[in-house]
PDB file of C-alpha atoms and ligand atoms in Angstrom:
ATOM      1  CA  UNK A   1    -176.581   2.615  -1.881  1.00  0.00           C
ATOM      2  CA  UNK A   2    -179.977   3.747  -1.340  1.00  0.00           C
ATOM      3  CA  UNK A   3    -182.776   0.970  -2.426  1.00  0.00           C
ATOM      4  CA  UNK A   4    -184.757   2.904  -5.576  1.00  0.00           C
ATOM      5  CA  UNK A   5    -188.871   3.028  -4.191  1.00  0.00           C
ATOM      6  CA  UNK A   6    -190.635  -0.105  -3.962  1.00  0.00           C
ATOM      7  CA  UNK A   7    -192.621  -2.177  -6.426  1.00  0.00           C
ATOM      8  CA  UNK A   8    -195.905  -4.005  -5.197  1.00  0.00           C
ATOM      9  CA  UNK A   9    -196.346  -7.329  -6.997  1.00  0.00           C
ATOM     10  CA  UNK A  10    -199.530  -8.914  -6.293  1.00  0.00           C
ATOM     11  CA  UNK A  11    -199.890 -12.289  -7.827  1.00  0.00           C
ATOM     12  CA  UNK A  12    -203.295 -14.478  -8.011  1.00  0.00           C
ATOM     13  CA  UNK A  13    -205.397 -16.682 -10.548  1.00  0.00           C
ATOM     14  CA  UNK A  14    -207.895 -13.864 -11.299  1.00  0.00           C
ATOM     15  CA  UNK A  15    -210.224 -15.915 -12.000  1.00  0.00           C
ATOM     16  CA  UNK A  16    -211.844 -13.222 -12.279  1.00  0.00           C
ATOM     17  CA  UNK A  17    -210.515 -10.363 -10.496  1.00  0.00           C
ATOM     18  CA  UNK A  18    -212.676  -9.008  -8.450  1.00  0.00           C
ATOM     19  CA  UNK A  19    -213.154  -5.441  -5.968  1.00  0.00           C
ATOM     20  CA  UNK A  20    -211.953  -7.904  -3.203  1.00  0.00           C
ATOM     21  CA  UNK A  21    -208.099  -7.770  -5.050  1.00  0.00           C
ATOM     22  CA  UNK A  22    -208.562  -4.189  -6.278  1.00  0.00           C
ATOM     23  CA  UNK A  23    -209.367  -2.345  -3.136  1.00  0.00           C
ATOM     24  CA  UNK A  24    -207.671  -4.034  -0.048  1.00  0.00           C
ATOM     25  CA  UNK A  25    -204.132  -3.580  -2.375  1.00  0.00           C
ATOM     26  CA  UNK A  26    -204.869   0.322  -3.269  1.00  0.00           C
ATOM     27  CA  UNK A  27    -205.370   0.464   0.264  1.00  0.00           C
ATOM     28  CA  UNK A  28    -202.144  -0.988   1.198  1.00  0.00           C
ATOM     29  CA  UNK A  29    -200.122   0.462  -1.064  1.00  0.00           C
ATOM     30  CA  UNK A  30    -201.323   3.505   0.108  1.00  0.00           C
ATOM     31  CA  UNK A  31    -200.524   3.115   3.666  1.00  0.00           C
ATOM     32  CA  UNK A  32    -197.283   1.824   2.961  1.00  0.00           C
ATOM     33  CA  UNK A  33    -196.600   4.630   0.205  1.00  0.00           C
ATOM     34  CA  UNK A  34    -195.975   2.071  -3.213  1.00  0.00           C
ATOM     35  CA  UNK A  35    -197.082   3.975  -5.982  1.00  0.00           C
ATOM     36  CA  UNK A  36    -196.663   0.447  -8.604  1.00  0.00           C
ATOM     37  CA  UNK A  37    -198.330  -2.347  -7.998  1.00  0.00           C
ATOM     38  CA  UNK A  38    -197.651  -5.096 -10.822  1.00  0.00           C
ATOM     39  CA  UNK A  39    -200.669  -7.504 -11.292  1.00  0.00           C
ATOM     40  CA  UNK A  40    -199.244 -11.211 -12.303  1.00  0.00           C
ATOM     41  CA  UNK A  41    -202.105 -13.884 -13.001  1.00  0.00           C
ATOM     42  CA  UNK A  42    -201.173 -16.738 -12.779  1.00  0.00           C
ATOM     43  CA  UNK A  43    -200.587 -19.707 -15.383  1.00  0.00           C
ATOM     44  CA  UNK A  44    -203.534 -22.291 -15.235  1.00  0.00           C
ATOM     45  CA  UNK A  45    -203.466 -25.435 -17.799  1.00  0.00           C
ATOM     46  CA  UNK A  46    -206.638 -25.303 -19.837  1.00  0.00           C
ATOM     47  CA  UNK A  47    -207.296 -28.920 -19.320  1.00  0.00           C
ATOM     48  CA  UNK A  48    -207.622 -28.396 -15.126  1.00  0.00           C
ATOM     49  CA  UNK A  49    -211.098 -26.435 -15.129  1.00  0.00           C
ATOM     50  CA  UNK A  50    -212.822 -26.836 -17.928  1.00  0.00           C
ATOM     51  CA  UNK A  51    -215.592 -23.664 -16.883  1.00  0.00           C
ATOM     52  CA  UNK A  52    -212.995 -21.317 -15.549  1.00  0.00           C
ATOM     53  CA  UNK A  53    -211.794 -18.437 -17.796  1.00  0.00           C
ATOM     54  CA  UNK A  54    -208.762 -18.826 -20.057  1.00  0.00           C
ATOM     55  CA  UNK A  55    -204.810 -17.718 -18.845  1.00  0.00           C
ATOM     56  CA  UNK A  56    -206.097 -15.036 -21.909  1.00  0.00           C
ATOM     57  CA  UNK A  57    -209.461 -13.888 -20.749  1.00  0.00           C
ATOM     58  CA  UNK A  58    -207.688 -13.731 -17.312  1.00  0.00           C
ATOM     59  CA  UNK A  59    -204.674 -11.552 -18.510  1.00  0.00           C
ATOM     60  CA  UNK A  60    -207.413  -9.165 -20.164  1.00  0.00           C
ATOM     61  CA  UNK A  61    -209.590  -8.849 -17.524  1.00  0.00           C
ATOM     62  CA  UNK A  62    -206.287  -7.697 -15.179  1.00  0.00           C
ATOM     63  CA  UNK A  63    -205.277  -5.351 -17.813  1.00  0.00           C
ATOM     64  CA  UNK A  64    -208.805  -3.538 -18.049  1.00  0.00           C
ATOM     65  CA  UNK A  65    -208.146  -3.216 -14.309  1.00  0.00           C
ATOM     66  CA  UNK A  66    -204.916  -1.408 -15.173  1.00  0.00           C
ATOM     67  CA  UNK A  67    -206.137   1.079 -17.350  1.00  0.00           C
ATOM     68  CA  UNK A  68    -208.511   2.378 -15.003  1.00  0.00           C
ATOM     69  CA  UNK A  69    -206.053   2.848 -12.061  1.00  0.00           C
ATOM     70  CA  UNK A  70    -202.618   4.214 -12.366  1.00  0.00           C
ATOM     71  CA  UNK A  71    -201.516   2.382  -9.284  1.00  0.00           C
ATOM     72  CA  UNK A  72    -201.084  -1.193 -11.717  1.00  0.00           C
ATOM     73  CA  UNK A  73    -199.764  -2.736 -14.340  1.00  0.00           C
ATOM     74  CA  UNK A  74    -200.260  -6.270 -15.674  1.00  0.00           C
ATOM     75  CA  UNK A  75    -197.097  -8.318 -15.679  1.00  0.00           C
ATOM     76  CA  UNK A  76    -197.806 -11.569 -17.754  1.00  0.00           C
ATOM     77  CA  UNK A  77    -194.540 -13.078 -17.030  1.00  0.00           C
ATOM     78  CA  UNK A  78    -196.059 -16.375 -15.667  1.00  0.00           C
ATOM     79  CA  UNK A  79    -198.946 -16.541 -18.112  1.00  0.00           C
ATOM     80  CA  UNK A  80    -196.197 -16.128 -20.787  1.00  0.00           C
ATOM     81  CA  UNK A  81    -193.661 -19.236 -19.524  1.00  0.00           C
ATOM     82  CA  UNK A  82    -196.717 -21.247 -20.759  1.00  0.00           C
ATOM     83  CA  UNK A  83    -195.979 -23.743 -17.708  1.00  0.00           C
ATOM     84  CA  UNK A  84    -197.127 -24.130 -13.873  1.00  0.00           C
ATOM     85  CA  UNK A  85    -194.406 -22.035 -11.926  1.00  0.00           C
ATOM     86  CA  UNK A  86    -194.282 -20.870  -8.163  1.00  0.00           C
ATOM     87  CA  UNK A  87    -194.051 -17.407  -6.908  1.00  0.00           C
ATOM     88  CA  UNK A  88    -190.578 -17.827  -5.681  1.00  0.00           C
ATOM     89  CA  UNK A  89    -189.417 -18.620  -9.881  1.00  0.00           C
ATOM     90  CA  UNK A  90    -190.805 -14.938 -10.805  1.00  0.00           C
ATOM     91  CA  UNK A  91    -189.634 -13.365  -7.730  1.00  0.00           C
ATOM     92  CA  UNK A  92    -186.170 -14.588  -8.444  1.00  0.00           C
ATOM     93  CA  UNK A  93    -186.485 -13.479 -12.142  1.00  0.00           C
ATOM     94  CA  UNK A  94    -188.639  -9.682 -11.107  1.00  0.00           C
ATOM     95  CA  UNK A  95    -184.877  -9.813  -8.443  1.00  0.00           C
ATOM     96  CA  UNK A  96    -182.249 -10.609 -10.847  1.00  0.00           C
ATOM     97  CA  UNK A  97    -183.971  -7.417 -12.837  1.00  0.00           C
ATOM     98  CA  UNK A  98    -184.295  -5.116 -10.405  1.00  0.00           C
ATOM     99  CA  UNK A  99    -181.498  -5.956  -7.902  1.00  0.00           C
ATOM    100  CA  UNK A 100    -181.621  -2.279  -6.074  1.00  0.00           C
ATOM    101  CA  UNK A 101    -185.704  -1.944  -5.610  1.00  0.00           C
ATOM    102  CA  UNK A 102    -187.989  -3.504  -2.372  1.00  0.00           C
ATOM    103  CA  UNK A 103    -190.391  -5.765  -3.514  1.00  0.00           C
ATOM    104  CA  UNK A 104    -193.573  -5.800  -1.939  1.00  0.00           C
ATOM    105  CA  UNK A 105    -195.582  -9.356  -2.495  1.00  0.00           C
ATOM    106  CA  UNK A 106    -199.377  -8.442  -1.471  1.00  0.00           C
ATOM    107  CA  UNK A 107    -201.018 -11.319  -0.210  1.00  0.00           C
ATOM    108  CA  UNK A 108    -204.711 -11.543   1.793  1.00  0.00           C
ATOM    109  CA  UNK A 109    -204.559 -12.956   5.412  1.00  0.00           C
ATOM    110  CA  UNK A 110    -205.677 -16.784   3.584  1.00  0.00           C
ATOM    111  CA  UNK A 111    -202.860 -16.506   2.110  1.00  0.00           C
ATOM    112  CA  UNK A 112    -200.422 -15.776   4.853  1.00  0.00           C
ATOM    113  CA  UNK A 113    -202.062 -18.431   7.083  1.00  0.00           C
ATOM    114  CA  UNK A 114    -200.769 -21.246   4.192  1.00  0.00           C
ATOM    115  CA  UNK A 115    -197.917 -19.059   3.173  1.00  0.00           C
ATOM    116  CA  UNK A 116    -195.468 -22.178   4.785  1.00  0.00           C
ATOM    117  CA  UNK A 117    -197.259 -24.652   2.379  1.00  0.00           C
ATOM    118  CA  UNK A 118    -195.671 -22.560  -0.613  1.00  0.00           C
ATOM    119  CA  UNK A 119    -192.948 -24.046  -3.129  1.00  0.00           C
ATOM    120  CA  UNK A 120    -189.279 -22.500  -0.972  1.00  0.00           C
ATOM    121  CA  UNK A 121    -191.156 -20.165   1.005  1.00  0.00           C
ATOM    122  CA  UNK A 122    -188.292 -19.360   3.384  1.00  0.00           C
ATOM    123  CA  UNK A 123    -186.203 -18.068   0.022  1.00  0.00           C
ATOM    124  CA  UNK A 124    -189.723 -15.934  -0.514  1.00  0.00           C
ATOM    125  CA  UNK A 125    -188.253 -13.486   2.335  1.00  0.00           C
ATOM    126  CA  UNK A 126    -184.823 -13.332   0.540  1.00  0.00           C
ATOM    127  CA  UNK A 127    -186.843 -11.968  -2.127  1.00  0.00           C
ATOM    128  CA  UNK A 128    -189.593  -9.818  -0.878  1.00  0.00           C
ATOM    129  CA  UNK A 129    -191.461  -8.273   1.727  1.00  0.00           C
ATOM    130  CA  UNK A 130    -195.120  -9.214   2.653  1.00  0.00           C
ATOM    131  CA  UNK A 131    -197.509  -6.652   2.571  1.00  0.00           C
ATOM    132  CA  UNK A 132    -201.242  -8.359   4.214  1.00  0.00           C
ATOM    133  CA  UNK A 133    -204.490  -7.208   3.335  1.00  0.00           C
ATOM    134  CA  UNK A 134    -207.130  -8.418   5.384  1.00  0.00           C
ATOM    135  CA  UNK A 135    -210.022 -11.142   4.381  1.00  0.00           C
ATOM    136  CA  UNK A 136    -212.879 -11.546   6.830  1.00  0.00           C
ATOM    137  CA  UNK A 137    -212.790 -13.891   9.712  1.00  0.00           C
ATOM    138  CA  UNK A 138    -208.819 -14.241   8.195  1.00  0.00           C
ATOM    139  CA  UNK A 139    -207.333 -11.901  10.607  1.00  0.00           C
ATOM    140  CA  UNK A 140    -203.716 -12.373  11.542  1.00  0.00           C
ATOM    141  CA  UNK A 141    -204.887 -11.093  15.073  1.00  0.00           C
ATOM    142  CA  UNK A 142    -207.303 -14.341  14.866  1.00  0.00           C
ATOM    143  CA  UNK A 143    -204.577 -16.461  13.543  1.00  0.00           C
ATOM    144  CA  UNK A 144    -205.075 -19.344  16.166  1.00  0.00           C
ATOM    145  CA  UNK A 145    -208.857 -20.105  16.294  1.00  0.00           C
ATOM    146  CA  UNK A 146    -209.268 -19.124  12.115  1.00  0.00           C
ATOM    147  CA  UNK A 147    -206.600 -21.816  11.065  1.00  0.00           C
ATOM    148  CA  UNK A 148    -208.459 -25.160   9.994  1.00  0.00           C
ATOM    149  CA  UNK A 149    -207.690 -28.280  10.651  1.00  0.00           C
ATOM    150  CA  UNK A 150    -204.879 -28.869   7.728  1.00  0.00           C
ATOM    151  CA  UNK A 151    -203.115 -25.465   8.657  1.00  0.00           C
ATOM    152  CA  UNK A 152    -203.236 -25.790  12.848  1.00  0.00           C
ATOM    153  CA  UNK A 153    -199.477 -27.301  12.321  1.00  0.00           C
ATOM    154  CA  UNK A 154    -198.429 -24.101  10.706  1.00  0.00           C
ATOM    155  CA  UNK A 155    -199.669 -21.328  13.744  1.00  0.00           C
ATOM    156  CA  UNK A 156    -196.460 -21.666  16.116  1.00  0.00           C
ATOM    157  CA  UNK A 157    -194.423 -21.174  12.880  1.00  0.00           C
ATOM    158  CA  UNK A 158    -196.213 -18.674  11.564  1.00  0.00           C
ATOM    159  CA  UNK A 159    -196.286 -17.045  15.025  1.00  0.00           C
ATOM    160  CA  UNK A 160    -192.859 -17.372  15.190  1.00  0.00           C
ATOM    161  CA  UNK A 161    -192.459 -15.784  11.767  1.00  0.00           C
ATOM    162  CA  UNK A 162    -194.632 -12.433  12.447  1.00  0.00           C
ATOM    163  CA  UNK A 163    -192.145 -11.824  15.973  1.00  0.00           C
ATOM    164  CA  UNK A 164    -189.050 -12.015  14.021  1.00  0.00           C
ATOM    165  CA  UNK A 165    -190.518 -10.559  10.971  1.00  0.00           C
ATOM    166  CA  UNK A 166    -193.516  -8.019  11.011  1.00  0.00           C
ATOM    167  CA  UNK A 167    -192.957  -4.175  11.232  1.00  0.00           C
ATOM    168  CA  UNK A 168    -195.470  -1.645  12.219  1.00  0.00           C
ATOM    169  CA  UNK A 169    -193.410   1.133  10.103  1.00  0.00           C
ATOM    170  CA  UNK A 170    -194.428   1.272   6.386  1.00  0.00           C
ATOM    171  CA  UNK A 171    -191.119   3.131   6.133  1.00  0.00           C
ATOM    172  CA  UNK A 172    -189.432  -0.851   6.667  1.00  0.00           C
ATOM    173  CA  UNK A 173    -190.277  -1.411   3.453  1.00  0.00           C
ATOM    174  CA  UNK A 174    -189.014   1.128   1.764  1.00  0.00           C
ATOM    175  CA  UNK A 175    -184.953   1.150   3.772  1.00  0.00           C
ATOM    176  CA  UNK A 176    -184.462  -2.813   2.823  1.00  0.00           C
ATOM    177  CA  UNK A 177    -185.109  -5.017  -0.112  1.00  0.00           C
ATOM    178  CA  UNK A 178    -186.921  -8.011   1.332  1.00  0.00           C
ATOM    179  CA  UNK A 179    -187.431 -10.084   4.990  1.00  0.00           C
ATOM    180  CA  UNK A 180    -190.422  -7.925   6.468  1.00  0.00           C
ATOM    181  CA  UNK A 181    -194.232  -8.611   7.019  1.00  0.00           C
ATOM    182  CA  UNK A 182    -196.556  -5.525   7.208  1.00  0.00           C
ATOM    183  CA  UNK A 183    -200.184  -5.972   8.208  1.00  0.00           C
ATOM    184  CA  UNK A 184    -201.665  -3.198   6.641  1.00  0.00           C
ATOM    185  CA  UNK A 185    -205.231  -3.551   8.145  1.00  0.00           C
ATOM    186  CA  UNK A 186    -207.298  -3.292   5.210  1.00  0.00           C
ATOM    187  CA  UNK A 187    -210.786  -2.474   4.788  1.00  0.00           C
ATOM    188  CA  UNK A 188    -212.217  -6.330   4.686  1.00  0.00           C
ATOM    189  CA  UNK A 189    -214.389  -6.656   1.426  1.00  0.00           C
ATOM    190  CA  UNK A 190    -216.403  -9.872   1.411  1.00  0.00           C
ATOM    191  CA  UNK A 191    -216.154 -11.630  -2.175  1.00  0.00           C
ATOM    192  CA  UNK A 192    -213.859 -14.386  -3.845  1.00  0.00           C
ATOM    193  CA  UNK A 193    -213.466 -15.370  -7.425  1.00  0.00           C
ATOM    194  CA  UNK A 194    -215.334 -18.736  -6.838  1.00  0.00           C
ATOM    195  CA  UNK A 195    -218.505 -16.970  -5.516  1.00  0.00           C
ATOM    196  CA  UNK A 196    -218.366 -15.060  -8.218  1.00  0.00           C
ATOM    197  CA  UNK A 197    -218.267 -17.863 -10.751  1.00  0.00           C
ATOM    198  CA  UNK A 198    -220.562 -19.773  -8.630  1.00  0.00           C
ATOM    199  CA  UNK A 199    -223.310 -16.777  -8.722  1.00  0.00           C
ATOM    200  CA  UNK A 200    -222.358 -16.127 -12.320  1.00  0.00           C
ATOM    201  CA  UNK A 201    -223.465 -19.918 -13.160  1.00  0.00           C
ATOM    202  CA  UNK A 202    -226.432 -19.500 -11.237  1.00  0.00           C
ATOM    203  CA  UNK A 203    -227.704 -16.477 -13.435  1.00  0.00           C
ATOM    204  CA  UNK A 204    -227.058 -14.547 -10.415  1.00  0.00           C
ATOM    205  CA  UNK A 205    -225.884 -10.538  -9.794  1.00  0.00           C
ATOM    206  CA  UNK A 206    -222.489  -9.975  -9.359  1.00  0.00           C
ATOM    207  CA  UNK A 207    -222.587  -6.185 -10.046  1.00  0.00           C
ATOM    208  CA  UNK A 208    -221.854  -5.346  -6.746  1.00  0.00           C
ATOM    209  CA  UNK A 209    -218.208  -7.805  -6.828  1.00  0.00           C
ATOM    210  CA  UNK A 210    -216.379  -6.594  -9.836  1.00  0.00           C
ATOM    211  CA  UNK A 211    -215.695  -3.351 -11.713  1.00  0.00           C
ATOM    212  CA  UNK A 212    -218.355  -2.782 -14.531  1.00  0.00           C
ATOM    213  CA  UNK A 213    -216.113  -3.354 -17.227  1.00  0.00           C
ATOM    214  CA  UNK A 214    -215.148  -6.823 -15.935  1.00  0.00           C
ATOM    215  CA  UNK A 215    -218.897  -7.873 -15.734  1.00  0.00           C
ATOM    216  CA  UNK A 216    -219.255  -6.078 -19.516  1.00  0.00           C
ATOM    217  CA  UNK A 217    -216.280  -8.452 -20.695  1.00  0.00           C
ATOM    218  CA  UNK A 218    -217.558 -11.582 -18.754  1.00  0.00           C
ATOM    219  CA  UNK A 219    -220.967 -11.407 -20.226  1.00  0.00           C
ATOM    220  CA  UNK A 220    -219.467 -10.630 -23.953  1.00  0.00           C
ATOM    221  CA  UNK A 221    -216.913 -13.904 -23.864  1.00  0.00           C
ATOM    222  CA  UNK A 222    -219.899 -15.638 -22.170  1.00  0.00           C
ATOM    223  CA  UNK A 223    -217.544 -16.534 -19.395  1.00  0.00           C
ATOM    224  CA  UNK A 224    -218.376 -19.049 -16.386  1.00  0.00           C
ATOM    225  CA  UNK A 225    -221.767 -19.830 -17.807  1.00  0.00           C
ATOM    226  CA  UNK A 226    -221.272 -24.026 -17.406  1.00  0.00           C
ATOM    227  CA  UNK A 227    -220.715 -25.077 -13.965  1.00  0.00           C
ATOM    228  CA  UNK A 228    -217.450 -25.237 -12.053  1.00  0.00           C
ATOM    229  CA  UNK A 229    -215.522 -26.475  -8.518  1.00  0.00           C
ATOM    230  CA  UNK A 230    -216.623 -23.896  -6.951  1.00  0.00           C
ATOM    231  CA  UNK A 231    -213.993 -24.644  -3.985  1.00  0.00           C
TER     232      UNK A 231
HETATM  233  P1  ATP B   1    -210.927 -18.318  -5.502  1.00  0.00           P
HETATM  234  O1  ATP B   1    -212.208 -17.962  -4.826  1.00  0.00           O
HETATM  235  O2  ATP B   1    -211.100 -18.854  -6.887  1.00  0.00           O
HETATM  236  O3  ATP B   1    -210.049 -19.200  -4.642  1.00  0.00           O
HETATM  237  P2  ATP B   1    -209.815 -15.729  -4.785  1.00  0.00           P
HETATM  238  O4  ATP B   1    -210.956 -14.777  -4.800  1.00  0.00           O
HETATM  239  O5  ATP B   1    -209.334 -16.210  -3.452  1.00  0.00           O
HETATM  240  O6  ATP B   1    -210.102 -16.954  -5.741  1.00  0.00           O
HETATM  241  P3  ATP B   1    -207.160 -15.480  -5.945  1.00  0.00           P
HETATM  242  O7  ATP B   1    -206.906 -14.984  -7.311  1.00  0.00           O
HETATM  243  O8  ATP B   1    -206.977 -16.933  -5.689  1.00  0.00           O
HETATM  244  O9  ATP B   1    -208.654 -15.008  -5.557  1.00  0.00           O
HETATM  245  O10 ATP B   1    -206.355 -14.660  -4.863  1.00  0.00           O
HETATM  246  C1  ATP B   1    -205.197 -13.912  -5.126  1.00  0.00           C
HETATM  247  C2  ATP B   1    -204.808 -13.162  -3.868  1.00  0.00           C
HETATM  248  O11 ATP B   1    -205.867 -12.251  -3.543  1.00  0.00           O
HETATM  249  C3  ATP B   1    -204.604 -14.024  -2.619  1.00  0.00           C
HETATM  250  O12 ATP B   1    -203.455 -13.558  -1.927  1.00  0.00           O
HETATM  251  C4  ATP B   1    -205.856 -13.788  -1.810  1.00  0.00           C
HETATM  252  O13 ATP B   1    -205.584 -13.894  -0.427  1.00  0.00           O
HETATM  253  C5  ATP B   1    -206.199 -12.345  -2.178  1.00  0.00           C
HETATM  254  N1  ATP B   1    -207.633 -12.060  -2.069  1.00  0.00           N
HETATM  255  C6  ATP B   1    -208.625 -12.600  -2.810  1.00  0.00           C
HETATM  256  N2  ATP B   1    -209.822 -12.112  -2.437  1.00  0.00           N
HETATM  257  C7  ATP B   1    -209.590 -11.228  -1.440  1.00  0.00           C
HETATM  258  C8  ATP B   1    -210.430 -10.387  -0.620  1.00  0.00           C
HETATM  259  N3  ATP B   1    -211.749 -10.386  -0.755  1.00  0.00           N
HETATM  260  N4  ATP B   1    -209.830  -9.606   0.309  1.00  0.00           N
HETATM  261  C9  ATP B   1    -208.474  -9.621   0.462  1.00  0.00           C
HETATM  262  N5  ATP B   1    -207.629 -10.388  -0.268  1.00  0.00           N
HETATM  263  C10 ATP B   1    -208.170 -11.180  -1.205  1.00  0.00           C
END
C-alpha cells in the first residue's frame, strides 16, 4: 500500500517559541513537501523552574503560532499526560494512530548532535524520519570540531548513523514510514528560548525573536519577568 503524505511533528519546551522554531521548520517542510507540521510542547513540572512559563502559557503561545500559519497545529498530547514522557512514548502513540503515514520528527542540528543521549533513540528510527534544520555554528557538516566535550563520544556514532541513514531526496520521506535523516539546510536564525527569557528579565527587546503576538501575550501574563537558569 502506498504510505498516505507525511506529517511533520516538531516537539520542544517552547519556552517560548520563538522565529528560530517557526522559520527553519516552514522551511523544511517546504523543501521536503509536508504540508502538516504538528507542534507538541513539551510537559515541564511546575516545581523545576520556578520563572519559566507554565505547560499552559506554553500550549497557548504554540497555538497562537498555529492560527497564523496553516502549515501547524498544536498537539498537546504530552502536556495533557500531566507527567515527564520521552519523544519515543508519543511517537509510539502518534504510530499506533496513524500506522500508514511518514512521520517527520524536526529537530535543529543541537539536537541531532545529542540525539544518542535520548530515552530508546534507536526505536526513534522505527518510528520516524529526521528532518534537520540548521542552528549556527551546529552544522552537521561541522559535526566533529562543534561537538563539546560531553558529546565528542557520540561523533563516530553519529557519523556512522548519517552514512547508513541520511538521504539527499526529500522524496525518501515521503515512499517509507520512518529510518531516514534529511538535512534540509535551513536558513540559520540566531535566537533560543533562554536568550529570550534572559533579555526578557533584563527589560530588554525581544521584538526582533518572536512573532508580535507572542511578545503581546508575554507582556499581558507578565511572563519571565523574575530571573531564571538561563542555561
Ligand atoms: P532553550 O534556549 O530554553 O534551551 P531552545 O530555543 O533551544 O530553548 P527548545 O524548545 O528547547 O528551544 O527546542 C526545540 C527544538 O527546536 C530543538 O530541536 C532545537 O534544536 C530547535 N531549535 C530551537 N531554536 C532553534 C533555532 N534558532 N534554529 C533551529 N532550530 C532551533
Amino acid at each position: 500500500m502506498k504510505p498516505a503524505p507525511p506529517l511533520g511533528i516538531f516537539g520542544g519546551t517552547f519556552d517560548p517559541i520563538h522565529n528560530g522554531h517557526i522559520y527553519p521548520v516552514m522551511e523544511g517542510a517546504e523543501k521536503a513537501n509536508i504540508r502538516k507540521v504538528a507542534l507538541m510542547p513539551c510537559y515541564i513540572p511546575s516545581h523545576k523552574n520556578p520563572a519559566a512559563a507554565s505547560s499552559e502559557d506554553r500550549l497557548k503561545m504554540v497555538e497562537l503560532v498555529c492560527a497564523d500559519h496553516v502549515l501547524f497545529y498544536p498537539d498537546s498530547r504530552d502536556i495533557d499526560r500531566g507527567k515527564p514522557t520521552f519523544s519515543v512514548d508519543s511517537l509510539t502513540e502518534i504510530r499506533t494512530a496513524k500506522p500508514n503515514t511518514p512521520l517527520c520528527f524536526f529537530i535543529g542540528t543541537d539536537s541531532l548532535k545529542n540525539l544518542m543521549t535520548w530515552h530508546k533513540w534507536p526505536t526513534l528510527f522505527e518510528l520516524c524520519h529526521f528532518v534537520v534544520c540548521e542552528r549556527k555554528a551546529e552544522s552537521v557538516k561541522t559535526l566533529k570540531n562543534h561537538a563539546d566535550n560531553s558529546l565528542k563520544q557520540y561523533v563516530p556514532q553519529l557519523q556512522a548513523l548519517l552514512k547508513t541513514r541520511q538521504t539527499f531526496n526529500p522524496m525518501d520521506l515521503h515512499n517509507s514510514l520512518a529510518g531516514r535523516i534529511y538535512v534540509a539546510n535551513t536558513q540559520t536564525l540566531t535566537v533560543s528560548s533562554s536568550k529570550i527569557r534572559q533579555l526578557l528579565t533584563n527589560n530588554q527587546s525581544v521584538a526582533n525573536f518572536l512573532p508580535p503576538k507572542i511578545l503581546d501575550y508575554i507582556q499581558q501574563h507578565n511572563l519571565y519577568q523574575t530571573s531564571a537558569d538561563f542555561c
